[in-house]
Amino acid sequence: MPALTDFSDLGSIVDPYCPVGTTLPGSSYCQFDLIHDRTGTASLKWDFAAERGRPEGVLPLWVADMDHQVAPGITSALLWRVRHGIFGYTETDAAYNEALTSWFARRYDWQVDASWNVVTPGVVPALALAVRALTQPGDAVVIEEPVYYPFREVIEDNGCVVAAAPLVRGEDGVYRRGLEALERTLRTSGAKVLLLCNPHNPVGRVWSRGELEDLAEIAKRYELTVVSDEIHADLALPGHRTTPFASLSQDAAARTITCTSPSKSFNLAGLQVANILIPSEQLRGAFCAELSAVGYSQPNTLGLTACRAAYESGDAWLDELREHIAAARAHVAQRLASVPGIEVTPCEGTYLLWLDCHGLLERSGLKPNELDEFILDEAGLWLDDGAIFGAGGEGFTRINVACPRATLDEALDRLEAGVTALLTRQAHRARSHPEALAEVRAA
């Protein structure tokens, strides 16, 4: 029998029900279309609607975890480790380091040194630690809104000031960085830290190398430290590839804290492991000092096991998942073509779609602050309202499409029925009280 920590024979212990690359008998559905009942597992997504003020029966496609089982190699590695039965303190060892560095070399042509890595329980805690390490209370920190809402929270919760540089949405629906606005924000705020979302959540941009090089030039000129959240890096859709910001140049590497994790791409959020890559000894020392100050030391044993297995044996599974997400995105766009007033913005990465509902607001007379209530109460969907992502988010909603096709179709059926009912009522009111409708539209 191989040694406990030898995962080379993981292929001998796989899930025969849904191996990678197969379809279900008699259908075109792949493993990612299997429906798994997550209720009763203390799932934040599925078991806590009432505690969070949502009605019973709501379909939850809000929080960013997937309704797919993990890659078979990860399950096998975890079973192997659990059977040992002892879960004492653990550290990253040579095998873990090799899996980590090989992953970034193989997937991104980025040569990472294992000594750069600091393990944390997650990327959001790492963002907060970075803010604490790099700022003093009252300092400004730049974010590019609309953006993942914990960016603003970790800044304000640590006594700093948000300096928001808005992204610019073009006529083609694609979001781009407004370089002049960014520089203006840097000059007026005096900020020395920028939180970068790469790929961007929620707008789905996988920033091109050229775009990141423009940002790197600004970072050098303004002496910025860039804290780059790259948790969605592995989820660039087919035809796109994430460029790690720190991989651009020696200067970029020296001023960057890169926050990575297998939690999104391999559905391991509950195992709480993130790899924070910091080439600069000075930045790494400051970061580690804050980590020590909160009392964190050895990482989660099973998290390390799962991460290593993902990076050693998860390539094929991940590539199939990316195809599944691309197909889901195309399916949503096709279905919403017949739903008046809701459009999918262009998406290059992540399994989170940014839906533009401004047309629906205009047609129905709903106000932006009423959108989420409509989606929740009338469509029966629990999504993330765009307003929580900051400036430019009103009138949008975010939906997680990392679910079986049947679940996604149920959500789209509910959304279409809700919109149809809303617009039917609006049309009836227009016929009955045309003067009232005119006042609503004027307002």
Short mmCIF file of C-alpha atoms in Angstrom, two decimals:
data_model
loop_
_atom_site.label_atom_id
_atom_site.label_comp_id
_atom_site.label_asym_id
_atom_site.label_seq_id
_atom_site.Cartn_x
_atom_site.Cartn_y
_atom_site.Cartn_z
CA MET A 1 0.00 0.00 0.00
CA PRO A 2 1.32 3.48 -0.78
CA ALA A 3 2.33 5.69 2.11
CA LEU A 4 -0.45 7.79 3.63
CA THR A 5 0.85 10.98 2.06
CA ASP A 6 1.47 9.44 -1.37
CA PHE A 7 -1.42 10.57 -3.59
CA SER A 8 0.04 9.12 -6.79
CA ASP A 9 -2.53 6.31 -6.88
CA LEU A 10 -5.59 8.49 -6.35
CA GLY A 11 -7.08 7.31 -9.61
CA SER A 12 -7.72 3.90 -8.07
CA ILE A 13 -10.25 5.36 -5.65
CA VAL A 14 -12.73 7.40 -7.67
CA ASP A 15 -16.44 7.93 -7.68
CA PRO A 16 -17.74 5.43 -10.26
CA TYR A 17 -21.03 7.32 -10.53
CA CYS A 18 -19.60 10.42 -12.20
CA PRO A 19 -15.98 10.12 -13.31
CA VAL A 20 -14.46 13.07 -15.12
CA GLY A 21 -15.20 13.32 -18.82
CA THR A 22 -18.29 11.10 -18.88
CA THR A 23 -21.96 11.71 -19.47
CA LEU A 24 -24.89 10.08 -17.76
CA PRO A 25 -26.28 7.00 -19.51
CA GLY A 26 -28.91 7.81 -22.11
CA SER A 27 -28.48 11.59 -21.92
CA SER A 28 -26.20 14.47 -22.82
CA TYR A 29 -25.82 15.56 -19.19
CA CYS A 30 -22.36 15.57 -17.66
CA GLN A 31 -21.32 15.09 -14.04
CA PHE A 32 -22.02 18.76 -13.33
CA ASP A 33 -25.71 18.25 -14.10
CA LEU A 34 -26.19 15.71 -11.30
CA ILE A 35 -28.40 17.13 -8.55
CA HIS A 36 -27.05 16.75 -5.02
CA ASP A 37 -29.28 17.54 -2.06
CA ARG A 38 -27.30 19.92 0.15
CA THR A 39 -30.04 20.60 2.67
CA GLY A 40 -29.33 19.37 6.17
CA THR A 41 -25.56 19.84 5.76
CA ALA A 42 -25.43 23.20 7.59
CA SER A 43 -24.97 24.79 4.17
CA LEU A 44 -24.92 28.58 4.30
CA LYS A 45 -26.42 28.60 0.81
CA TRP A 46 -29.24 26.10 1.34
CA ASP A 47 -29.98 25.84 5.08
CA PHE A 48 -30.06 29.40 6.41
CA ALA A 49 -32.73 31.27 4.44
CA ALA A 50 -34.93 31.90 7.49
CA GLU A 51 -32.02 33.04 9.65
CA ARG A 52 -31.13 35.57 6.96
CA GLY A 53 -34.65 36.86 6.54
CA ARG A 54 -35.51 35.05 3.31
CA PRO A 55 -38.78 33.21 2.74
CA GLU A 56 -39.13 29.45 2.78
CA GLY A 57 -38.84 27.84 -0.63
CA VAL A 58 -36.58 30.51 -2.11
CA LEU A 59 -34.05 29.17 -4.63
CA PRO A 60 -30.57 30.28 -3.49
CA LEU A 61 -28.11 31.25 -6.22
CA TRP A 62 -26.36 33.99 -4.31
CA VAL A 63 -23.25 32.99 -2.35
CA ALA A 64 -20.22 31.90 -4.37
CA ASP A 65 -19.99 28.19 -3.83
CA MET A 66 -20.92 25.46 -6.29
CA ASP A 67 -23.56 22.77 -6.15
CA HIS A 68 -21.11 20.28 -7.66
CA GLN A 69 -19.17 17.54 -5.93
CA VAL A 70 -15.42 18.06 -5.88
CA ALA A 71 -13.00 16.32 -8.23
CA PRO A 72 -12.73 12.58 -7.49
CA GLY A 73 -9.04 12.88 -6.67
CA ILE A 74 -9.82 15.33 -3.87
CA THR A 75 -12.44 13.04 -2.36
CA SER A 76 -10.00 10.15 -2.52
CA ALA A 77 -7.23 12.12 -0.83
CA LEU A 78 -9.57 13.26 1.94
CA LEU A 79 -10.84 9.71 2.52
CA TRP A 80 -7.26 8.48 2.71
CA ARG A 81 -6.37 11.16 5.24
CA VAL A 82 -9.53 10.69 7.34
CA ARG A 83 -8.92 6.95 7.58
CA HIS A 84 -5.67 7.69 9.37
CA GLY A 85 -7.79 8.99 12.21
CA ILE A 86 -5.33 11.46 13.74
CA PHE A 87 -5.65 15.18 13.04
CA GLY A 88 -2.88 16.92 14.90
CA TYR A 89 -1.15 20.15 13.95
CA THR A 90 0.11 20.23 10.38
CA GLU A 91 2.32 22.42 8.20
CA THR A 92 2.92 22.73 4.48
CA ASP A 93 5.52 20.13 3.55
CA ALA A 94 7.70 19.54 0.49
CA ALA A 95 4.95 17.66 -1.35
CA TYR A 96 2.47 20.49 -0.76
CA ASN A 97 4.99 23.08 -1.89
CA GLU A 98 5.73 21.11 -5.05
CA ALA A 99 2.02 20.84 -5.87
CA LEU A 100 1.55 24.58 -5.33
CA THR A 101 4.53 25.77 -7.36
CA SER A 102 3.88 23.27 -10.15
CA TRP A 103 0.27 24.46 -10.44
CA PHE A 104 1.26 28.06 -11.05
CA ALA A 105 4.04 27.07 -13.43
CA ARG A 106 1.75 24.75 -15.38
CA ARG A 107 -1.37 26.92 -15.50
CA TYR A 108 0.12 30.43 -15.60
CA ASP A 109 3.80 30.13 -16.60
CA TRP A 110 4.55 31.80 -13.29
CA GLN A 111 7.56 30.58 -11.33
CA VAL A 112 6.52 30.81 -7.70
CA ASP A 113 8.93 30.23 -4.84
CA ALA A 114 7.40 28.22 -2.00
CA SER A 115 9.04 30.57 0.51
CA TRP A 116 6.67 33.33 -0.67
CA ASN A 117 3.63 31.44 0.60
CA VAL A 118 1.75 32.28 3.77
CA VAL A 119 -1.28 30.06 4.45
CA THR A 120 -4.41 31.71 5.84
CA PRO A 121 -7.96 30.45 6.47
CA GLY A 122 -9.23 32.35 3.41
CA VAL A 123 -8.77 35.23 1.02
CA VAL A 124 -11.07 37.70 2.81
CA PRO A 125 -9.13 37.33 6.09
CA ALA A 126 -5.97 37.86 4.05
CA LEU A 127 -7.37 41.07 2.55
CA ALA A 128 -8.09 42.35 6.05
CA LEU A 129 -4.62 41.35 7.26
CA ALA A 130 -3.05 43.14 4.30
CA VAL A 131 -4.99 46.32 5.04
CA ARG A 132 -3.82 46.17 8.66
CA ALA A 133 -0.23 45.51 7.63
CA LEU A 134 -0.02 48.28 5.04
CA THR A 135 -2.03 51.16 6.51
CA GLN A 136 -2.75 53.25 9.55
CA PRO A 137 -6.28 54.20 10.64
CA GLY A 138 -7.52 57.04 8.48
CA ASP A 139 -5.46 56.06 5.42
CA ALA A 140 -7.20 55.73 2.07
CA VAL A 141 -7.34 52.44 0.18
CA VAL A 142 -8.41 52.29 -3.47
CA ILE A 143 -11.01 49.87 -4.82
CA GLU A 144 -12.59 49.68 -8.28
CA GLU A 145 -16.37 49.59 -7.97
CA PRO A 146 -18.66 47.85 -8.45
CA VAL A 147 -16.63 45.18 -6.69
CA TYR A 148 -16.93 42.27 -4.26
CA TYR A 149 -18.44 43.91 -1.18
CA PRO A 150 -15.96 42.59 1.44
CA PHE A 151 -13.37 44.87 -0.20
CA ARG A 152 -15.14 47.87 1.24
CA GLU A 153 -15.86 46.08 4.53
CA VAL A 154 -12.25 45.11 5.29
CA ILE A 155 -11.14 48.70 4.66
CA GLU A 156 -13.79 50.40 6.77
CA ASP A 157 -13.76 47.78 9.54
CA ASN A 158 -10.05 48.50 10.03
CA GLY A 159 -10.51 52.24 10.34
CA CYS A 160 -9.43 53.19 6.84
CA VAL A 161 -11.20 55.21 4.16
CA VAL A 162 -12.45 53.83 0.85
CA ALA A 163 -11.26 55.72 -2.21
CA ALA A 164 -13.47 54.35 -4.99
CA ALA A 165 -12.34 54.54 -8.62
CA PRO A 166 -15.34 53.54 -10.75
CA LEU A 167 -15.02 51.07 -13.58
CA VAL A 168 -16.35 52.29 -16.91
CA ARG A 169 -18.95 50.27 -18.79
CA GLY A 170 -18.78 50.73 -22.54
CA GLU A 171 -21.60 50.63 -25.07
CA ASP A 172 -20.64 47.00 -25.72
CA GLY A 173 -21.45 46.23 -22.08
CA VAL A 174 -17.80 45.49 -21.23
CA TYR A 175 -16.30 47.04 -18.11
CA ARG A 176 -12.88 48.69 -18.39
CA ARG A 177 -10.56 50.51 -16.05
CA GLY A 178 -10.79 54.29 -16.26
CA LEU A 179 -7.10 55.12 -15.99
CA GLU A 180 -7.59 58.87 -15.72
CA ALA A 181 -10.22 58.44 -13.00
CA LEU A 182 -7.94 56.02 -11.16
CA GLU A 183 -5.04 58.46 -11.23
CA ARG A 184 -7.30 61.28 -10.10
CA THR A 185 -8.45 59.15 -7.17
CA LEU A 186 -4.83 58.38 -6.25
CA ARG A 187 -3.84 62.04 -6.37
CA THR A 188 -6.77 63.31 -4.33
CA SER A 189 -6.77 60.50 -1.73
CA GLY A 190 -3.04 59.99 -1.30
CA ALA A 191 -3.69 56.24 -1.17
CA LYS A 192 -0.72 53.89 -1.23
CA VAL A 193 -2.68 50.63 -1.34
CA LEU A 194 -5.01 49.29 -4.04
CA LEU A 195 -7.18 46.19 -3.75
CA LEU A 196 -7.33 44.57 -7.19
CA CYS A 197 -9.96 42.00 -8.18
CA ASN A 198 -8.38 39.78 -10.86
CA PRO A 199 -10.55 38.30 -12.40
CA HIS A 200 -13.17 40.80 -11.38
CA ASN A 201 -16.17 39.90 -9.26
CA PRO A 202 -18.98 40.69 -10.07
CA VAL A 203 -18.48 42.07 -13.60
CA GLY A 204 -16.66 38.99 -14.92
CA ARG A 205 -13.64 40.68 -16.52
CA VAL A 206 -10.45 38.67 -16.92
CA TRP A 207 -8.08 41.60 -17.20
CA SER A 208 -5.78 41.35 -20.22
CA ARG A 209 -2.04 41.49 -19.83
CA GLY A 210 -2.02 44.92 -21.46
CA GLU A 211 -4.60 46.25 -19.03
CA LEU A 212 -2.61 44.95 -16.09
CA GLU A 213 0.62 46.39 -17.48
CA ASP A 214 -1.06 49.80 -17.61
CA LEU A 215 -2.05 49.36 -13.97
CA ALA A 216 1.47 48.21 -13.05
CA GLU A 217 2.93 51.38 -14.58
CA ILE A 218 0.55 53.49 -12.46
CA ALA A 219 1.39 51.42 -9.37
CA LYS A 220 5.09 52.08 -9.90
CA ARG A 221 4.59 55.79 -10.51
CA TYR A 222 2.43 56.28 -7.40
CA GLU A 223 4.41 53.80 -5.26
CA LEU A 224 1.35 51.63 -4.71
CA THR A 225 1.22 48.28 -3.01
CA VAL A 226 -1.27 46.08 -4.86
CA VAL A 227 -3.24 43.46 -2.95
CA SER A 228 -4.51 41.24 -5.76
CA ASP A 229 -7.47 38.97 -5.05
CA GLU A 230 -6.98 36.16 -7.58
CA ILE A 231 -9.32 33.63 -6.02
CA HIS A 232 -11.20 33.27 -9.34
CA ALA A 233 -8.03 32.98 -11.44
CA ASP A 234 -8.61 29.32 -12.31
CA LEU A 235 -12.11 30.12 -13.56
CA ALA A 236 -11.22 32.13 -16.66
CA LEU A 237 -13.58 30.79 -19.29
CA PRO A 238 -12.29 28.92 -22.36
CA GLY A 239 -10.52 31.37 -24.66
CA HIS A 240 -9.34 33.50 -21.73
CA ARG A 241 -6.45 33.17 -19.30
CA THR A 242 -5.77 35.00 -16.06
CA THR A 243 -2.49 36.86 -15.80
CA PRO A 244 -1.29 37.01 -12.18
CA PHE A 245 -0.45 40.66 -11.50
CA ALA A 246 2.79 39.77 -9.74
CA SER A 247 3.97 37.78 -12.78
CA LEU A 248 4.22 40.93 -14.95
CA SER A 249 7.67 42.06 -13.83
CA GLN A 250 10.12 42.11 -10.93
CA ASP A 251 8.74 45.49 -9.89
CA ALA A 252 5.17 44.22 -9.90
CA ALA A 253 6.18 41.17 -7.86
CA ALA A 254 7.99 43.35 -5.31
CA ARG A 255 4.91 45.48 -4.64
CA THR A 256 2.21 42.77 -4.72
CA ILE A 257 0.45 40.54 -2.21
CA THR A 258 -1.31 37.86 -4.28
CA CYS A 259 -4.28 36.16 -2.62
CA THR A 260 -5.02 32.72 -4.06
CA SER A 261 -7.07 29.71 -3.01
CA PRO A 262 -8.54 26.53 -4.50
CA SER A 263 -11.81 27.31 -2.72
CA LYS A 264 -13.76 28.72 -5.69
CA SER A 265 -12.36 26.65 -8.54
CA PHE A 266 -12.50 23.35 -6.64
CA ASN A 267 -15.44 24.07 -4.30
CA LEU A 268 -13.39 23.85 -1.09
CA ALA A 269 -14.54 27.00 0.72
CA GLY A 270 -15.55 25.08 3.86
CA LEU A 271 -12.05 23.62 4.26
CA GLN A 272 -10.60 27.11 4.72
CA VAL A 273 -7.21 27.23 3.06
CA ALA A 274 -5.70 30.07 1.05
CA ASN A 275 -2.18 30.57 -0.27
CA ILE A 276 -1.00 34.17 -0.01
CA LEU A 277 2.04 34.69 -2.24
CA ILE A 278 4.33 37.56 -1.20
CA PRO A 279 7.75 37.76 -2.92
CA SER A 280 8.89 40.83 -0.95
CA GLU A 281 10.47 39.88 2.38
CA GLN A 282 9.45 43.24 3.81
CA LEU A 283 5.80 42.90 2.80
CA ARG A 284 5.74 39.26 3.86
CA GLY A 285 7.16 40.14 7.26
CA ALA A 286 4.56 42.85 7.83
CA PHE A 287 1.77 40.50 6.73
CA CYS A 288 3.00 37.65 8.94
CA ALA A 289 3.22 39.99 11.92
CA GLU A 290 -0.48 40.76 11.60
CA LEU A 291 -1.27 37.07 11.14
CA SER A 292 0.61 36.24 14.34
CA ALA A 293 -1.14 39.06 16.18
CA VAL A 294 -4.52 37.40 15.68
CA GLY A 295 -3.20 34.08 17.04
CA TYR A 296 -3.32 32.01 13.85
CA SER A 297 -0.63 29.40 13.28
CA GLN A 298 -1.07 25.93 11.78
CA PRO A 299 -3.55 25.54 8.93
CA ASN A 300 -6.47 23.14 8.57
CA THR A 301 -5.21 19.60 8.02
CA LEU A 302 -7.92 18.60 5.56
CA GLY A 303 -7.65 21.93 3.76
CA LEU A 304 -3.99 21.24 3.02
CA THR A 305 -4.82 17.70 1.90
CA ALA A 306 -7.56 18.92 -0.45
CA CYS A 307 -5.48 21.74 -1.92
CA ARG A 308 -2.56 19.45 -2.66
CA ALA A 309 -4.83 16.88 -4.32
CA ALA A 310 -6.56 19.56 -6.40
CA TYR A 311 -3.29 20.92 -7.68
CA GLU A 312 -1.83 17.47 -8.36
CA SER A 313 -4.79 15.79 -10.04
CA GLY A 314 -7.50 18.37 -10.77
CA ASP A 315 -6.58 19.76 -14.20
CA ALA A 316 -8.99 17.69 -16.30
CA TRP A 317 -11.87 18.18 -13.87
CA LEU A 318 -11.31 21.93 -13.78
CA ASP A 319 -11.15 22.24 -17.56
CA GLU A 320 -14.42 20.36 -17.87
CA LEU A 321 -15.96 22.63 -15.23
CA ARG A 322 -14.89 25.71 -17.19
CA GLU A 323 -16.64 24.34 -20.27
CA HIS A 324 -19.75 23.68 -18.18
CA ILE A 325 -19.76 27.25 -16.85
CA ALA A 326 -19.32 28.67 -20.36
CA ALA A 327 -22.28 26.59 -21.55
CA ALA A 328 -24.35 27.72 -18.57
CA ARG A 329 -23.59 31.35 -19.32
CA ALA A 330 -24.62 30.90 -22.96
CA HIS A 331 -27.79 29.14 -21.84
CA VAL A 332 -28.72 32.00 -19.50
CA ALA A 333 -28.17 34.54 -22.28
CA GLN A 334 -30.36 32.51 -24.63
CA ARG A 335 -33.15 32.12 -22.09
CA LEU A 336 -33.09 35.78 -21.05
CA ALA A 337 -33.43 36.89 -24.66
CA SER A 338 -37.16 36.22 -24.20
CA VAL A 339 -37.36 37.95 -20.79
CA PRO A 340 -37.99 41.68 -21.33
CA GLY A 341 -35.61 44.06 -19.61
CA ILE A 342 -32.92 41.68 -18.29
CA GLU A 343 -29.62 41.14 -20.09
CA VAL A 344 -26.40 39.26 -19.33
CA THR A 345 -23.32 41.45 -19.36
CA PRO A 346 -20.30 40.04 -21.23
CA CYS A 347 -18.45 37.54 -19.06
CA GLU A 348 -14.91 36.22 -19.39
CA GLY A 349 -14.48 34.46 -16.08
CA THR A 350 -15.97 33.26 -12.76
CA TYR A 351 -19.25 31.37 -12.42
CA LEU A 352 -21.04 34.55 -11.37
CA LEU A 353 -23.11 36.42 -13.96
CA TRP A 354 -23.87 40.13 -13.71
CA LEU A 355 -27.42 40.73 -14.92
CA ASP A 356 -28.44 44.18 -16.14
CA CYS A 357 -32.02 44.85 -15.04
CA HIS A 358 -32.27 48.53 -15.98
CA GLY A 359 -34.61 47.73 -18.85
CA LEU A 360 -36.96 45.97 -16.45
CA LEU A 361 -36.92 48.92 -14.07
CA GLU A 362 -37.82 51.26 -16.90
CA ARG A 363 -40.60 49.04 -18.23
CA SER A 364 -42.14 48.27 -14.86
CA GLY A 365 -41.68 51.49 -12.93
CA LEU A 366 -39.78 49.67 -10.19
CA LYS A 367 -37.16 51.70 -8.40
CA PRO A 368 -33.61 50.32 -8.11
CA ASN A 369 -34.05 49.73 -4.37
CA GLU A 370 -37.13 47.60 -5.10
CA LEU A 371 -35.37 45.23 -7.50
CA ASP A 372 -34.07 42.74 -4.95
CA GLU A 373 -37.44 42.58 -3.17
CA PHE A 374 -39.13 41.79 -6.48
CA ILE A 375 -36.62 39.04 -7.31
CA LEU A 376 -36.94 37.55 -3.84
CA ASP A 377 -40.68 37.77 -3.21
CA GLU A 378 -42.16 37.47 -6.70
CA ALA A 379 -39.57 35.40 -8.56
CA GLY A 380 -38.65 33.29 -5.52
CA LEU A 381 -34.91 33.73 -6.09
CA TRP A 382 -32.23 34.59 -3.58
CA LEU A 383 -29.59 36.49 -5.56
CA ASP A 384 -27.08 39.20 -4.64
CA ASP A 385 -28.48 42.67 -5.27
CA GLY A 386 -26.13 44.79 -7.32
CA ALA A 387 -26.30 47.72 -4.90
CA ILE A 388 -24.18 45.89 -2.31
CA PHE A 389 -21.23 45.94 -4.74
CA GLY A 390 -21.00 49.72 -4.50
CA ALA A 391 -21.15 52.56 -7.00
CA GLY A 392 -22.52 51.44 -10.36
CA GLY A 393 -24.20 48.37 -8.92
CA GLU A 394 -27.78 49.63 -8.67
CA GLY A 395 -30.08 48.07 -11.24
CA PHE A 396 -27.99 44.90 -11.49
CA THR A 397 -28.17 41.53 -9.77
CA ARG A 398 -25.59 38.73 -9.49
CA ILE A 399 -26.47 35.09 -10.09
CA ASN A 400 -24.35 31.98 -9.46
CA VAL A 401 -24.60 29.55 -12.39
CA ALA A 402 -22.38 26.80 -10.89
CA CYS A 403 -25.30 24.43 -10.50
CA PRO A 404 -26.98 21.61 -12.44
CA ARG A 405 -28.85 22.67 -15.58
CA ALA A 406 -32.15 21.64 -14.03
CA THR A 407 -31.57 24.00 -11.10
CA LEU A 408 -30.57 26.80 -13.45
CA ASP A 409 -33.67 26.28 -15.59
CA GLU A 410 -35.85 26.34 -12.48
CA ALA A 411 -34.32 29.69 -11.58
CA LEU A 412 -34.83 31.07 -15.07
CA ASP A 413 -38.42 29.78 -15.14
CA ARG A 414 -39.10 31.59 -11.87
CA LEU A 415 -37.48 34.78 -13.10
CA GLU A 416 -39.41 34.72 -16.37
CA ALA A 417 -42.71 34.06 -14.59
CA GLY A 418 -42.05 36.86 -12.12
CA VAL A 419 -41.19 39.35 -14.86
CA THR A 420 -44.23 38.32 -16.90
CA ALA A 421 -46.54 38.80 -13.91
CA LEU A 422 -44.97 42.17 -13.06
CA LEU A 423 -45.26 43.54 -16.59
CA THR A 424 -48.80 42.18 -16.95
CA ARG A 425 -49.84 44.08 -13.84
CA GLN A 426 -48.09 47.17 -15.11
CA ALA A 427 -49.91 46.93 -18.46
CA HIS A 428 -53.23 46.49 -16.67
CA ARG A 429 -52.57 49.57 -14.54
CA ALA A 430 -51.60 51.50 -17.65
CA ARG A 431 -54.93 50.69 -19.28
CA SER A 432 -56.88 51.47 -16.14
CA HIS A 433 -54.95 54.53 -14.92
CA PRO A 434 -52.82 55.98 -17.72
CA GLU A 435 -52.26 59.22 -15.82
CA ALA A 436 -50.78 57.36 -12.84
CA LEU A 437 -48.36 55.45 -15.04
CA ALA A 438 -47.21 58.65 -16.70
CA GLU A 439 -46.43 60.10 -13.27
CA VAL A 440 -44.42 57.01 -12.30
CA ARG A 441 -42.36 57.17 -15.48
CA ALA A 442 -41.80 60.90 -15.06
CA ALA A 443 -40.54 60.33 -11.54
#
